[in-house]
mmCIF file of C-alpha atoms and ligand atoms in Angstrom:
data_model
loop_
_atom_site.group_PDB
_atom_site.id
_atom_site.type_symbol
_atom_site.label_atom_id
_atom_site.label_comp_id
_atom_site.label_asym_id
_atom_site.label_seq_id
_atom_site.Cartn_x
_atom_site.Cartn_y
_atom_site.Cartn_z
ATOM 1 C CA MET A 1 14.411 7.310 25.967
ATOM 2 C CA SER A 2 16.303 10.056 25.036
ATOM 3 C CA ALA A 3 16.241 13.173 23.075
ATOM 4 C CA LEU A 4 17.586 13.311 19.484
ATOM 5 C CA HIS A 5 19.168 15.718 17.187
ATOM 6 C CA LEU A 6 19.327 15.464 13.545
ATOM 7 C CA ARG A 7 20.620 17.874 10.698
ATOM 8 C CA ALA A 8 20.488 16.866 7.170
ATOM 9 C CA VAL A 9 18.585 17.706 4.060
ATOM 10 C CA VAL A 10 14.798 17.569 4.726
ATOM 11 C CA LEU A 11 12.582 16.105 1.994
ATOM 12 C CA PRO A 12 10.079 17.315 -0.064
ATOM 13 C CA GLU A 13 11.353 20.918 0.940
ATOM 14 C CA GLY A 14 15.080 19.894 0.128
ATOM 15 C CA GLU A 15 16.577 22.334 2.684
ATOM 16 C CA GLN A 16 19.407 21.626 5.166
ATOM 17 C CA ARG A 17 17.949 21.848 8.575
ATOM 18 C CA ASP A 18 18.079 20.914 12.243
ATOM 19 C CA LEU A 19 15.507 18.880 13.819
ATOM 20 C CA TRP A 20 15.039 17.476 17.388
ATOM 21 C CA VAL A 21 13.284 14.503 18.757
ATOM 22 C CA ASP A 22 11.949 15.059 22.069
ATOM 23 C CA ALA A 23 11.751 12.184 25.001
ATOM 24 C CA GLN A 24 8.407 11.818 24.105
ATOM 25 C CA GLY A 25 9.116 10.749 20.751
ATOM 26 C CA TYR A 26 7.592 14.148 18.710
ATOM 27 C CA VAL A 27 8.994 16.092 16.218
ATOM 28 C CA ARG A 28 10.337 19.350 17.419
ATOM 29 C CA THR A 29 11.705 22.524 15.508
ATOM 30 C CA GLU A 30 13.488 24.061 18.230
ATOM 31 C CA PRO A 31 16.641 22.325 20.177
ATOM 32 C CA VAL A 32 15.568 20.058 22.888
ATOM 33 C CA PRO A 33 18.199 20.394 25.741
ATOM 34 C CA GLY A 34 20.528 17.341 26.251
ATOM 35 C CA ALA A 35 19.646 15.749 22.561
ATOM 36 C CA ARG A 36 22.179 13.594 21.343
ATOM 37 C CA THR A 37 23.112 13.933 17.831
ATOM 38 C CA VAL A 38 22.468 10.828 15.533
ATOM 39 C CA LEU A 39 22.822 12.412 12.184
ATOM 40 C CA ASP A 40 24.935 15.376 11.148
ATOM 41 C CA ARG A 41 24.928 14.946 7.243
ATOM 42 C CA GLY A 42 22.378 13.432 4.223
ATOM 43 C CA TRP A 43 18.962 13.645 3.427
ATOM 44 C CA LEU A 44 16.209 12.994 5.874
ATOM 45 C CA LEU A 45 12.456 11.811 4.883
ATOM 46 C CA PRO A 46 9.154 11.546 6.392
ATOM 47 C CA GLY A 47 8.971 7.422 7.017
ATOM 48 C CA LEU A 48 7.968 5.375 4.006
ATOM 49 C CA VAL A 49 4.864 4.185 3.447
ATOM 50 C CA ASP A 50 3.805 0.746 1.799
ATOM 51 C CA ALA A 51 0.247 1.798 0.549
ATOM 52 C CA HIS A 52 -0.242 -2.148 -0.285
ATOM 53 C CA CYS A 53 0.843 -4.624 2.012
ATOM 54 C CA HIS A 54 -0.234 -7.531 3.824
ATOM 55 C CA VAL A 55 1.112 -8.400 7.573
ATOM 56 C CA GLY A 56 -0.160 -11.453 8.684
ATOM 57 C CA LEU A 57 -0.146 -13.229 5.388
ATOM 58 C CA ASP A 58 1.568 -15.726 3.451
ATOM 59 C CA GLU A 59 0.425 -17.573 0.189
ATOM 60 C CA HIS A 60 -1.874 -20.181 2.362
ATOM 61 C CA GLY A 61 -2.866 -17.626 4.786
ATOM 62 C CA GLY A 62 -3.218 -16.691 7.681
ATOM 63 C CA VAL A 63 0.557 -16.740 9.626
ATOM 64 C CA ASP A 64 1.274 -16.938 13.535
ATOM 65 C CA GLU A 65 2.471 -13.863 15.726
ATOM 66 C CA ALA A 66 6.291 -14.913 14.853
ATOM 67 C CA THR A 67 5.953 -14.651 11.080
ATOM 68 C CA THR A 68 3.676 -11.631 11.412
ATOM 69 C CA GLU A 69 6.605 -9.803 13.579
ATOM 70 C CA ALA A 70 9.113 -11.064 11.281
ATOM 71 C CA GLN A 71 7.239 -9.554 7.988
ATOM 72 C CA ALA A 72 6.610 -5.831 10.004
ATOM 73 C CA VAL A 73 10.603 -6.273 10.814
ATOM 74 C CA ALA A 74 11.631 -6.641 6.968
ATOM 75 C CA ASP A 75 9.474 -3.416 6.012
ATOM 76 C CA ARG A 76 10.204 -1.428 9.100
ATOM 77 C CA ASP A 77 14.034 -1.524 8.168
ATOM 78 C CA THR A 78 13.625 -0.654 4.776
ATOM 79 C CA GLY A 79 11.815 2.567 6.144
ATOM 80 C CA ALA A 80 8.419 1.563 5.705
ATOM 81 C CA LEU A 81 7.005 2.813 8.974
ATOM 82 C CA LEU A 82 3.609 3.041 7.797
ATOM 83 C CA LEU A 83 1.453 0.563 6.016
ATOM 84 C CA ARG A 84 -1.979 0.344 4.898
ATOM 85 C CA ASP A 85 -2.587 -3.283 4.984
ATOM 86 C CA ALA A 86 -5.085 -4.364 1.699
ATOM 87 C CA GLY A 87 -6.667 -7.460 4.124
ATOM 88 C CA VAL A 88 -5.608 -10.543 6.331
ATOM 89 C CA PRO A 89 -7.402 -12.840 7.350
ATOM 90 C CA VAL A 90 -5.844 -12.856 11.517
ATOM 91 C CA ASP A 91 -6.270 -10.169 13.877
ATOM 92 C CA THR A 92 -2.914 -8.253 13.758
ATOM 93 C CA HIS A 93 -4.107 -5.402 16.432
ATOM 94 C CA TRP A 94 -0.927 -6.549 19.076
ATOM 95 C CA VAL A 95 1.255 -4.743 16.508
ATOM 96 C CA ASP A 96 -0.069 -1.566 17.461
ATOM 97 C CA ASP A 97 1.406 -2.433 21.221
ATOM 98 C CA ARG A 98 4.904 -2.651 20.101
ATOM 99 C CA PRO A 99 6.533 0.365 19.753
ATOM 100 C CA ASP A 100 9.489 -1.310 17.558
ATOM 101 C CA LEU A 101 7.206 -2.133 14.624
ATOM 102 C CA PRO A 102 5.491 0.079 12.071
ATOM 103 C CA ARG A 103 2.101 1.320 12.392
ATOM 104 C CA ILE A 104 -0.194 -0.081 10.374
ATOM 105 C CA ILE A 105 -4.023 1.135 8.603
ATOM 106 C CA ARG A 106 -5.807 -2.051 8.210
ATOM 107 C CA ALA A 107 -8.626 -2.508 5.993
ATOM 108 C CA GLY A 108 -9.835 -5.769 8.091
ATOM 109 C CA ARG A 109 -10.514 -8.896 5.388
ATOM 110 C CA HIS A 110 -11.226 -8.772 2.082
ATOM 111 C CA ILE A 111 -14.113 -9.425 1.257
ATOM 112 C CA ALA A 112 -14.275 -12.206 -1.826
ATOM 113 C CA ARG A 113 -17.042 -13.296 -3.691
ATOM 114 C CA THR A 114 -17.682 -17.264 -2.640
ATOM 115 C CA ARG A 115 -15.210 -19.477 -4.173
ATOM 116 C CA ARG A 116 -13.928 -16.499 -6.186
ATOM 117 C CA TYR A 117 -10.610 -16.057 -4.437
ATOM 118 C CA ILE A 118 -7.796 -17.430 -2.753
ATOM 119 C CA ARG A 119 -8.404 -19.948 -0.578
ATOM 120 C CA ASN A 120 -7.837 -18.567 2.902
ATOM 121 C CA TYR A 121 -7.791 -14.807 2.678
ATOM 122 C CA GLY A 122 -10.765 -13.683 2.456
ATOM 123 C CA GLU A 123 -14.596 -13.273 3.934
ATOM 124 C CA GLU A 124 -16.545 -14.933 1.067
ATOM 125 C CA VAL A 125 -19.703 -13.494 0.389
ATOM 126 C CA GLU A 126 -22.631 -13.729 -2.038
ATOM 127 C CA PRO A 127 -23.866 -10.165 -3.543
ATOM 128 C CA GLU A 128 -27.055 -10.056 -1.465
ATOM 129 C CA GLN A 129 -24.518 -9.937 1.773
ATOM 130 C CA LEU A 130 -22.271 -7.358 0.184
ATOM 131 C CA VAL A 131 -23.324 -4.176 2.280
ATOM 132 C CA ALA A 132 -23.574 -6.151 5.511
ATOM 133 C CA GLU A 133 -20.071 -7.442 5.260
ATOM 134 C CA VAL A 134 -18.905 -4.041 4.242
ATOM 135 C CA GLU A 135 -20.308 -2.859 7.861
ATOM 136 C CA ARG A 136 -18.529 -5.636 9.096
ATOM 137 C CA GLN A 137 -15.406 -5.059 8.112
ATOM 138 C CA ALA A 138 -15.598 -1.385 8.481
ATOM 139 C CA THR A 139 -15.447 -2.306 12.288
ATOM 140 C CA ARG A 140 -12.283 -4.580 11.732
ATOM 141 C CA GLY A 141 -10.196 -2.178 10.003
ATOM 142 C CA ASP A 142 -8.928 1.410 10.529
ATOM 143 C CA GLY A 143 -10.643 3.738 7.978
ATOM 144 C CA TRP A 144 -10.585 1.056 5.027
ATOM 145 C CA VAL A 145 -12.359 -1.861 3.464
ATOM 146 C CA LYS A 146 -11.447 -3.977 0.628
ATOM 147 C CA LEU A 147 -13.308 -5.720 -1.837
ATOM 148 C CA VAL A 148 -11.965 -8.206 -4.660
ATOM 149 C CA GLY A 149 -13.332 -6.636 -7.474
ATOM 150 C CA ASP A 150 -12.735 -9.132 -9.773
ATOM 151 C CA TRP A 151 -11.109 -12.608 -10.117
ATOM 152 C CA ILE A 152 -11.261 -15.442 -12.620
ATOM 153 C CA ASP A 153 -14.912 -16.938 -13.283
ATOM 154 C CA ARG A 154 -14.524 -20.463 -13.989
ATOM 155 C CA ASP A 155 -18.022 -20.706 -15.858
ATOM 156 C CA ALA A 156 -16.934 -17.848 -18.054
ATOM 157 C CA GLY A 157 -13.336 -18.629 -18.174
ATOM 158 C CA ASP A 158 -12.417 -15.084 -17.864
ATOM 159 C CA LEU A 159 -11.974 -12.353 -15.346
ATOM 160 C CA THR A 160 -15.339 -10.941 -14.409
ATOM 161 C CA PRO A 161 -16.574 -8.651 -12.050
ATOM 162 C CA CYS A 162 -17.103 -10.010 -8.741
ATOM 163 C CA TRP A 163 -20.362 -7.743 -7.794
ATOM 164 C CA PRO A 164 -23.119 -6.224 -9.464
ATOM 165 C CA ALA A 165 -22.540 -2.571 -10.260
ATOM 166 C CA ASP A 166 -25.644 -1.242 -8.463
ATOM 167 C CA LEU A 167 -24.735 -3.249 -5.142
ATOM 168 C CA ALA A 168 -20.907 -2.472 -5.465
ATOM 169 C CA ALA A 169 -22.034 1.027 -5.264
ATOM 170 C CA ALA A 170 -24.496 0.975 -2.562
ATOM 171 C CA ALA A 171 -21.880 -0.790 -0.683
ATOM 172 C CA ILE A 172 -19.349 1.721 -1.402
ATOM 173 C CA ALA A 173 -21.866 4.369 -0.341
ATOM 174 C CA ARG A 174 -22.343 2.780 3.039
ATOM 175 C CA ALA A 175 -19.051 2.906 3.480
ATOM 176 C CA HIS A 176 -18.640 6.477 3.317
ATOM 177 C CA GLU A 177 -21.549 6.857 5.649
ATOM 178 C CA LEU A 178 -19.558 4.985 8.202
ATOM 179 C CA GLY A 179 -16.955 7.252 7.570
ATOM 180 C CA VAL A 180 -14.774 4.505 6.024
ATOM 181 C CA ARG A 181 -12.989 4.646 2.508
ATOM 182 C CA VAL A 182 -13.068 1.626 0.288
ATOM 183 C CA THR A 183 -10.660 -0.290 -2.183
ATOM 184 C CA ALA A 184 -10.922 -2.834 -4.909
ATOM 185 C CA HIS A 185 -8.594 -5.402 -6.487
ATOM 186 C CA CYS A 186 -9.044 -5.011 -9.754
ATOM 187 C CA PHE A 187 -6.904 -6.639 -12.613
ATOM 188 C CA GLY A 188 -9.347 -6.444 -15.295
ATOM 189 C CA GLU A 189 -11.134 -3.749 -17.324
ATOM 190 C CA GLN A 190 -15.044 -4.174 -16.621
ATOM 191 C CA SER A 191 -14.678 -3.842 -12.852
ATOM 192 C CA VAL A 192 -12.521 -0.789 -12.128
ATOM 193 C CA ALA A 193 -14.700 1.224 -14.757
ATOM 194 C CA GLU A 194 -17.628 0.130 -12.984
ATOM 195 C CA LEU A 195 -16.067 0.806 -9.102
ATOM 196 C CA VAL A 196 -14.881 4.354 -10.139
ATOM 197 C CA ALA A 197 -18.149 5.132 -11.442
ATOM 198 C CA GLY A 198 -19.506 3.609 -8.351
ATOM 199 C CA GLY A 199 -17.359 6.424 -6.139
ATOM 200 C CA ILE A 200 -14.663 3.941 -4.915
ATOM 201 C CA ASP A 201 -11.778 5.672 -3.061
ATOM 202 C CA CYS A 202 -8.817 3.735 -4.608
ATOM 203 C CA ILE A 203 -7.996 0.998 -7.005
ATOM 204 C CA GLU A 204 -5.346 -1.622 -6.422
ATOM 205 C CA HIS A 205 -3.036 -2.859 -9.591
ATOM 206 C CA GLY A 206 -5.686 -1.122 -12.031
ATOM 207 C CA THR A 207 -3.700 -2.943 -14.822
ATOM 208 C CA GLY A 208 -7.374 -2.759 -16.938
ATOM 209 C CA ILE A 209 -7.756 0.837 -16.506
ATOM 210 C CA THR A 210 -9.325 1.971 -20.051
ATOM 211 C CA ASP A 211 -8.605 5.782 -21.268
ATOM 212 C CA ASP A 212 -12.180 6.705 -20.262
ATOM 213 C CA VAL A 213 -11.573 5.425 -16.668
ATOM 214 C CA VAL A 214 -8.551 7.439 -16.207
ATOM 215 C CA ALA A 215 -10.267 10.402 -17.135
ATOM 216 C CA GLU A 216 -12.768 9.994 -14.681
ATOM 217 C CA MET A 217 -10.449 8.826 -11.922
ATOM 218 C CA ALA A 218 -8.182 11.914 -12.852
ATOM 219 C CA ARG A 219 -11.749 13.655 -12.440
ATOM 220 C CA ARG A 220 -12.622 12.299 -9.366
ATOM 221 C CA GLY A 221 -9.339 11.942 -7.541
ATOM 222 C CA THR A 222 -9.519 8.218 -7.159
ATOM 223 C CA ALA A 223 -6.207 6.957 -5.853
ATOM 224 C CA LEU A 224 -4.304 3.884 -7.379
ATOM 225 C CA VAL A 225 -1.744 1.943 -6.225
ATOM 226 C CA PRO A 226 -0.330 -0.275 -9.177
ATOM 227 C CA THR A 227 1.677 -2.669 -7.095
ATOM 228 C CA ARG A 228 4.123 -2.842 -10.081
ATOM 229 C CA VAL A 229 6.602 -5.122 -8.564
ATOM 230 C CA GLN A 230 3.593 -7.518 -8.107
ATOM 231 C CA LEU A 231 2.336 -7.714 -11.919
ATOM 232 C CA ASP A 232 5.386 -9.437 -13.172
ATOM 233 C CA ASN A 233 3.373 -12.262 -11.806
ATOM 234 C CA PHE A 234 0.702 -12.026 -14.121
ATOM 235 C CA PRO A 235 2.478 -14.514 -16.705
ATOM 236 C CA ALA A 236 2.769 -17.259 -14.069
ATOM 237 C CA TYR A 237 -0.943 -16.717 -13.104
ATOM 238 C CA ALA A 238 -1.465 -16.935 -16.755
ATOM 239 C CA ALA A 239 0.578 -20.135 -17.037
ATOM 240 C CA GLN A 240 -1.098 -21.536 -14.103
ATOM 241 C CA ALA A 241 -4.288 -21.320 -15.345
ATOM 242 C CA GLY A 242 -3.073 -23.232 -18.539
ATOM 243 C CA GLU A 243 -4.996 -24.877 -21.198
ATOM 244 C CA LYS A 244 -8.119 -25.004 -18.701
ATOM 245 C CA PHE A 245 -9.141 -21.575 -19.210
ATOM 246 C CA PRO A 246 -7.068 -20.198 -22.522
ATOM 247 C CA THR A 247 -9.392 -16.770 -22.521
ATOM 248 C CA TYR A 248 -8.144 -15.898 -19.154
ATOM 249 C CA ALA A 249 -4.613 -16.811 -19.673
ATOM 250 C CA ALA A 250 -4.276 -14.574 -22.844
ATOM 251 C CA HIS A 251 -6.228 -12.067 -21.031
ATOM 252 C CA MET A 252 -3.450 -12.242 -18.266
ATOM 253 C CA ARG A 253 -0.674 -11.727 -20.669
ATOM 254 C CA ASP A 254 -1.996 -8.988 -22.576
ATOM 255 C CA LEU A 255 -2.957 -7.034 -19.291
ATOM 256 C CA HIS A 256 1.138 -7.458 -18.540
ATOM 257 C CA ALA A 257 2.353 -7.072 -21.555
ATOM 258 C CA ARG A 258 -0.087 -3.352 -21.652
ATOM 259 C CA CYS A 259 0.437 -2.327 -17.613
ATOM 260 C CA ASP A 260 3.303 0.379 -18.120
ATOM 261 C CA GLU A 261 1.528 2.128 -20.668
ATOM 262 C CA VAL A 262 -2.340 1.872 -19.115
ATOM 263 C CA LEU A 263 -0.432 2.981 -15.630
ATOM 264 C CA GLY A 264 1.698 5.662 -17.379
ATOM 265 C CA ALA A 265 -1.398 6.896 -18.967
ATOM 266 C CA ALA A 266 -3.008 7.492 -15.381
ATOM 267 C CA VAL A 267 0.285 8.958 -13.882
ATOM 268 C CA GLU A 268 0.073 11.566 -17.698
ATOM 269 C CA ALA A 269 -3.560 12.434 -16.220
ATOM 270 C CA GLY A 270 -2.688 13.231 -13.015
ATOM 271 C CA VAL A 271 -4.423 10.219 -11.301
ATOM 272 C CA PRO A 272 -2.750 10.088 -7.511
ATOM 273 C CA VAL A 273 -0.568 7.622 -7.581
ATOM 274 C CA TYR A 274 0.928 5.668 -4.116
ATOM 275 C CA ALA A 275 3.467 3.283 -3.792
ATOM 276 C CA GLY A 276 2.251 -0.429 -2.513
ATOM 277 C CA THR A 277 4.672 -3.656 -3.046
ATOM 278 C CA ASP A 278 1.896 -6.607 -2.408
ATOM 279 C CA ALA A 279 4.403 -8.164 0.202
ATOM 280 C CA GLY A 280 2.848 -10.990 2.307
ATOM 281 C CA GLY A 281 0.872 -13.087 -0.435
ATOM 282 C CA VAL A 282 3.602 -14.578 -2.835
ATOM 283 C CA LEU A 283 6.112 -11.338 -2.248
ATOM 284 C CA PRO A 284 8.471 -10.781 0.380
ATOM 285 C CA HIS A 285 8.382 -8.112 2.539
ATOM 286 C CA GLY A 286 10.962 -5.117 2.306
ATOM 287 C CA LEU A 287 10.075 -4.392 -1.413
ATOM 288 C CA ILE A 288 9.520 -0.639 -0.990
ATOM 289 C CA GLY A 289 12.506 0.555 -2.735
ATOM 290 C CA ARG A 290 12.192 -1.917 -5.601
ATOM 291 C CA GLU A 291 8.258 -0.423 -5.906
ATOM 292 C CA VAL A 292 9.561 2.871 -5.990
ATOM 293 C CA LEU A 293 12.516 2.421 -8.562
ATOM 294 C CA ALA A 294 9.199 0.295 -10.370
ATOM 295 C CA LEU A 295 7.055 3.462 -10.237
ATOM 296 C CA HIS A 296 9.734 5.606 -11.705
ATOM 297 C CA GLN A 297 11.255 3.459 -14.357
ATOM 298 C CA GLN A 298 8.683 1.285 -15.731
ATOM 299 C CA VAL A 299 5.561 3.675 -15.140
ATOM 300 C CA GLY A 300 7.615 6.748 -15.418
ATOM 301 C CA LEU A 301 6.580 8.788 -12.415
ATOM 302 C CA PRO A 302 9.121 11.514 -12.038
ATOM 303 C CA ALA A 303 11.621 10.575 -9.342
ATOM 304 C CA GLU A 304 10.787 13.278 -6.726
ATOM 305 C CA ALA A 305 6.969 11.868 -7.279
ATOM 306 C CA ALA A 306 7.529 8.440 -6.843
ATOM 307 C CA LEU A 307 9.783 8.948 -3.328
ATOM 308 C CA GLY A 308 6.518 11.325 -2.422
ATOM 309 C CA ALA A 309 4.170 8.207 -3.467
ATOM 310 C CA ALA A 310 5.789 6.291 -0.803
ATOM 311 C CA SER A 311 6.564 9.319 2.011
ATOM 312 C CA TRP A 312 4.771 12.635 2.082
ATOM 313 C CA ALA A 313 2.371 12.044 -0.639
ATOM 314 C CA ALA A 314 1.274 9.050 0.547
ATOM 315 C CA ARG A 315 1.006 10.431 4.305
ATOM 316 C CA SER A 316 -0.817 13.099 3.142
ATOM 317 C CA TRP A 317 -3.425 10.605 1.517
ATOM 318 C CA LEU A 318 -3.885 8.330 4.740
ATOM 319 C CA GLY A 319 -4.251 11.288 6.803
ATOM 320 C CA ARG A 320 -0.869 11.198 8.666
ATOM 321 C CA PRO A 321 1.738 13.860 9.133
ATOM 322 C CA ALA A 322 5.240 14.363 7.312
ATOM 323 C CA LEU A 323 8.375 16.104 9.634
ATOM 324 C CA GLU A 324 6.562 18.881 11.398
ATOM 325 C CA GLU A 325 6.629 20.460 14.617
ATOM 326 C CA GLY A 326 4.703 17.715 17.254
ATOM 327 C CA ALA A 327 4.306 15.007 14.582
ATOM 328 C CA PRO A 328 5.549 11.542 15.395
ATOM 329 C CA ALA A 329 9.060 11.133 14.827
ATOM 330 C CA ASP A 330 8.767 8.321 12.184
ATOM 331 C CA LEU A 331 11.728 9.095 9.619
ATOM 332 C CA VAL A 332 14.202 7.757 7.518
ATOM 333 C CA ALA A 333 17.578 9.139 6.284
ATOM 334 C CA TYR A 334 20.038 8.491 3.828
ATOM 335 C CA ASP A 335 23.902 9.280 2.833
ATOM 336 C CA GLN A 336 23.101 9.994 -1.107
ATOM 337 C CA ASP A 337 20.119 12.223 -2.350
ATOM 338 C CA PRO A 338 17.243 9.912 -3.123
ATOM 339 C CA ARG A 339 15.964 12.038 -6.040
ATOM 340 C CA ALA A 340 19.180 11.694 -7.820
ATOM 341 C CA ASP A 341 19.245 8.317 -7.400
ATOM 342 C CA LEU A 342 16.045 6.235 -6.109
ATOM 343 C CA ARG A 343 18.226 3.057 -5.478
ATOM 344 C CA ALA A 344 19.520 5.140 -2.321
ATOM 345 C CA LEU A 345 16.128 3.808 -0.951
ATOM 346 C CA ALA A 346 17.995 0.246 -0.842
ATOM 347 C CA HIS A 347 20.287 1.265 1.950
ATOM 348 C CA PRO A 348 18.837 3.833 4.669
ATOM 349 C CA ARG A 349 21.315 5.325 7.136
ATOM 350 C CA LEU A 350 18.921 5.734 9.844
ATOM 351 C CA VAL A 351 15.667 4.490 10.838
ATOM 352 C CA VAL A 352 13.873 6.508 13.728
ATOM 353 C CA LEU A 353 10.292 4.992 14.745
ATOM 354 C CA ARG A 354 8.588 6.796 17.527
ATOM 355 C CA GLY A 355 11.290 8.698 18.072
ATOM 356 C CA ARG A 356 13.584 5.438 18.570
ATOM 357 C CA VAL A 357 16.335 4.284 17.020
ATOM 358 C CA VAL A 358 15.670 1.618 15.518
ATOM 359 C CA ALA A 359 17.766 0.696 12.535
HETATM 360 ZN ZN1 ZN B 401 -2.902 -7.656 -1.748
#
């Protein structure tokens, strides 16, 4: 591996700088002898983050290693070099041994209520097993566990929370004792209210956040990953439920119709929002640019904040460095200033992962 030299406007500071990458793949702020210049103009960002995707999953469940690899490469080639995996039924730790594939922060397997989630996705348990299952998934992940907070309850004919609030709070407290953060899939109003009150660290989707819950999330610093590109599937979910579950279908259509207003209120209140695509279920990988654009245009995050939500701010939240001395050289460069036009994200000029040019 050879040393690299890059000159560009480095974000978020926005100043033209020279950076070097040493032969071990780390960022250096002083010249490295023999470095090859791979970039002499443009804009440079810490590698992008997809804070909610699923590597190793498709609409039917776990996939083989070749498909997993293709998913990871699709993300990498759009500059998404750090992926927070929000639950997969297969073990993807082999990806960690592949220097050409993005880094993954895993949440183990989705913890779902028995027969209350997509088949072949989750570890399905009853409430009295929740704490033990959180303990188990904590050992399979990289500092996160993922709950399915609500889903259609066929007896009620609507979304209902999957877990009694007190047991969910106990499971969150146990995860925190183990040094693990907890996130949850929440579409409706009740689950997110209960889980935020129970001390959860992050909410996925969050279409049912009400004004008082927004205020509570802002006060607690609870993160939100809206997966805005995914939410446009709600009308299809409603259509599938059809005449059998009319209350659920109407609820999903209403959540979809109001989602930009609801998520925008969270942005306004200062809830920390991060970019996640939910790729790997029904959506393809490689959509991080689209999600950043959606967070800006539809949810109302200012352009620079939307970029940070998929780069430096998300890295800080996940405990990973940006482009500082000694940081692993994971970076992406563009010919155009993405702050001026986020569509620039669709065309990375250069992608460097672990100090190697990969795209
Ligand atoms: Zn997901």
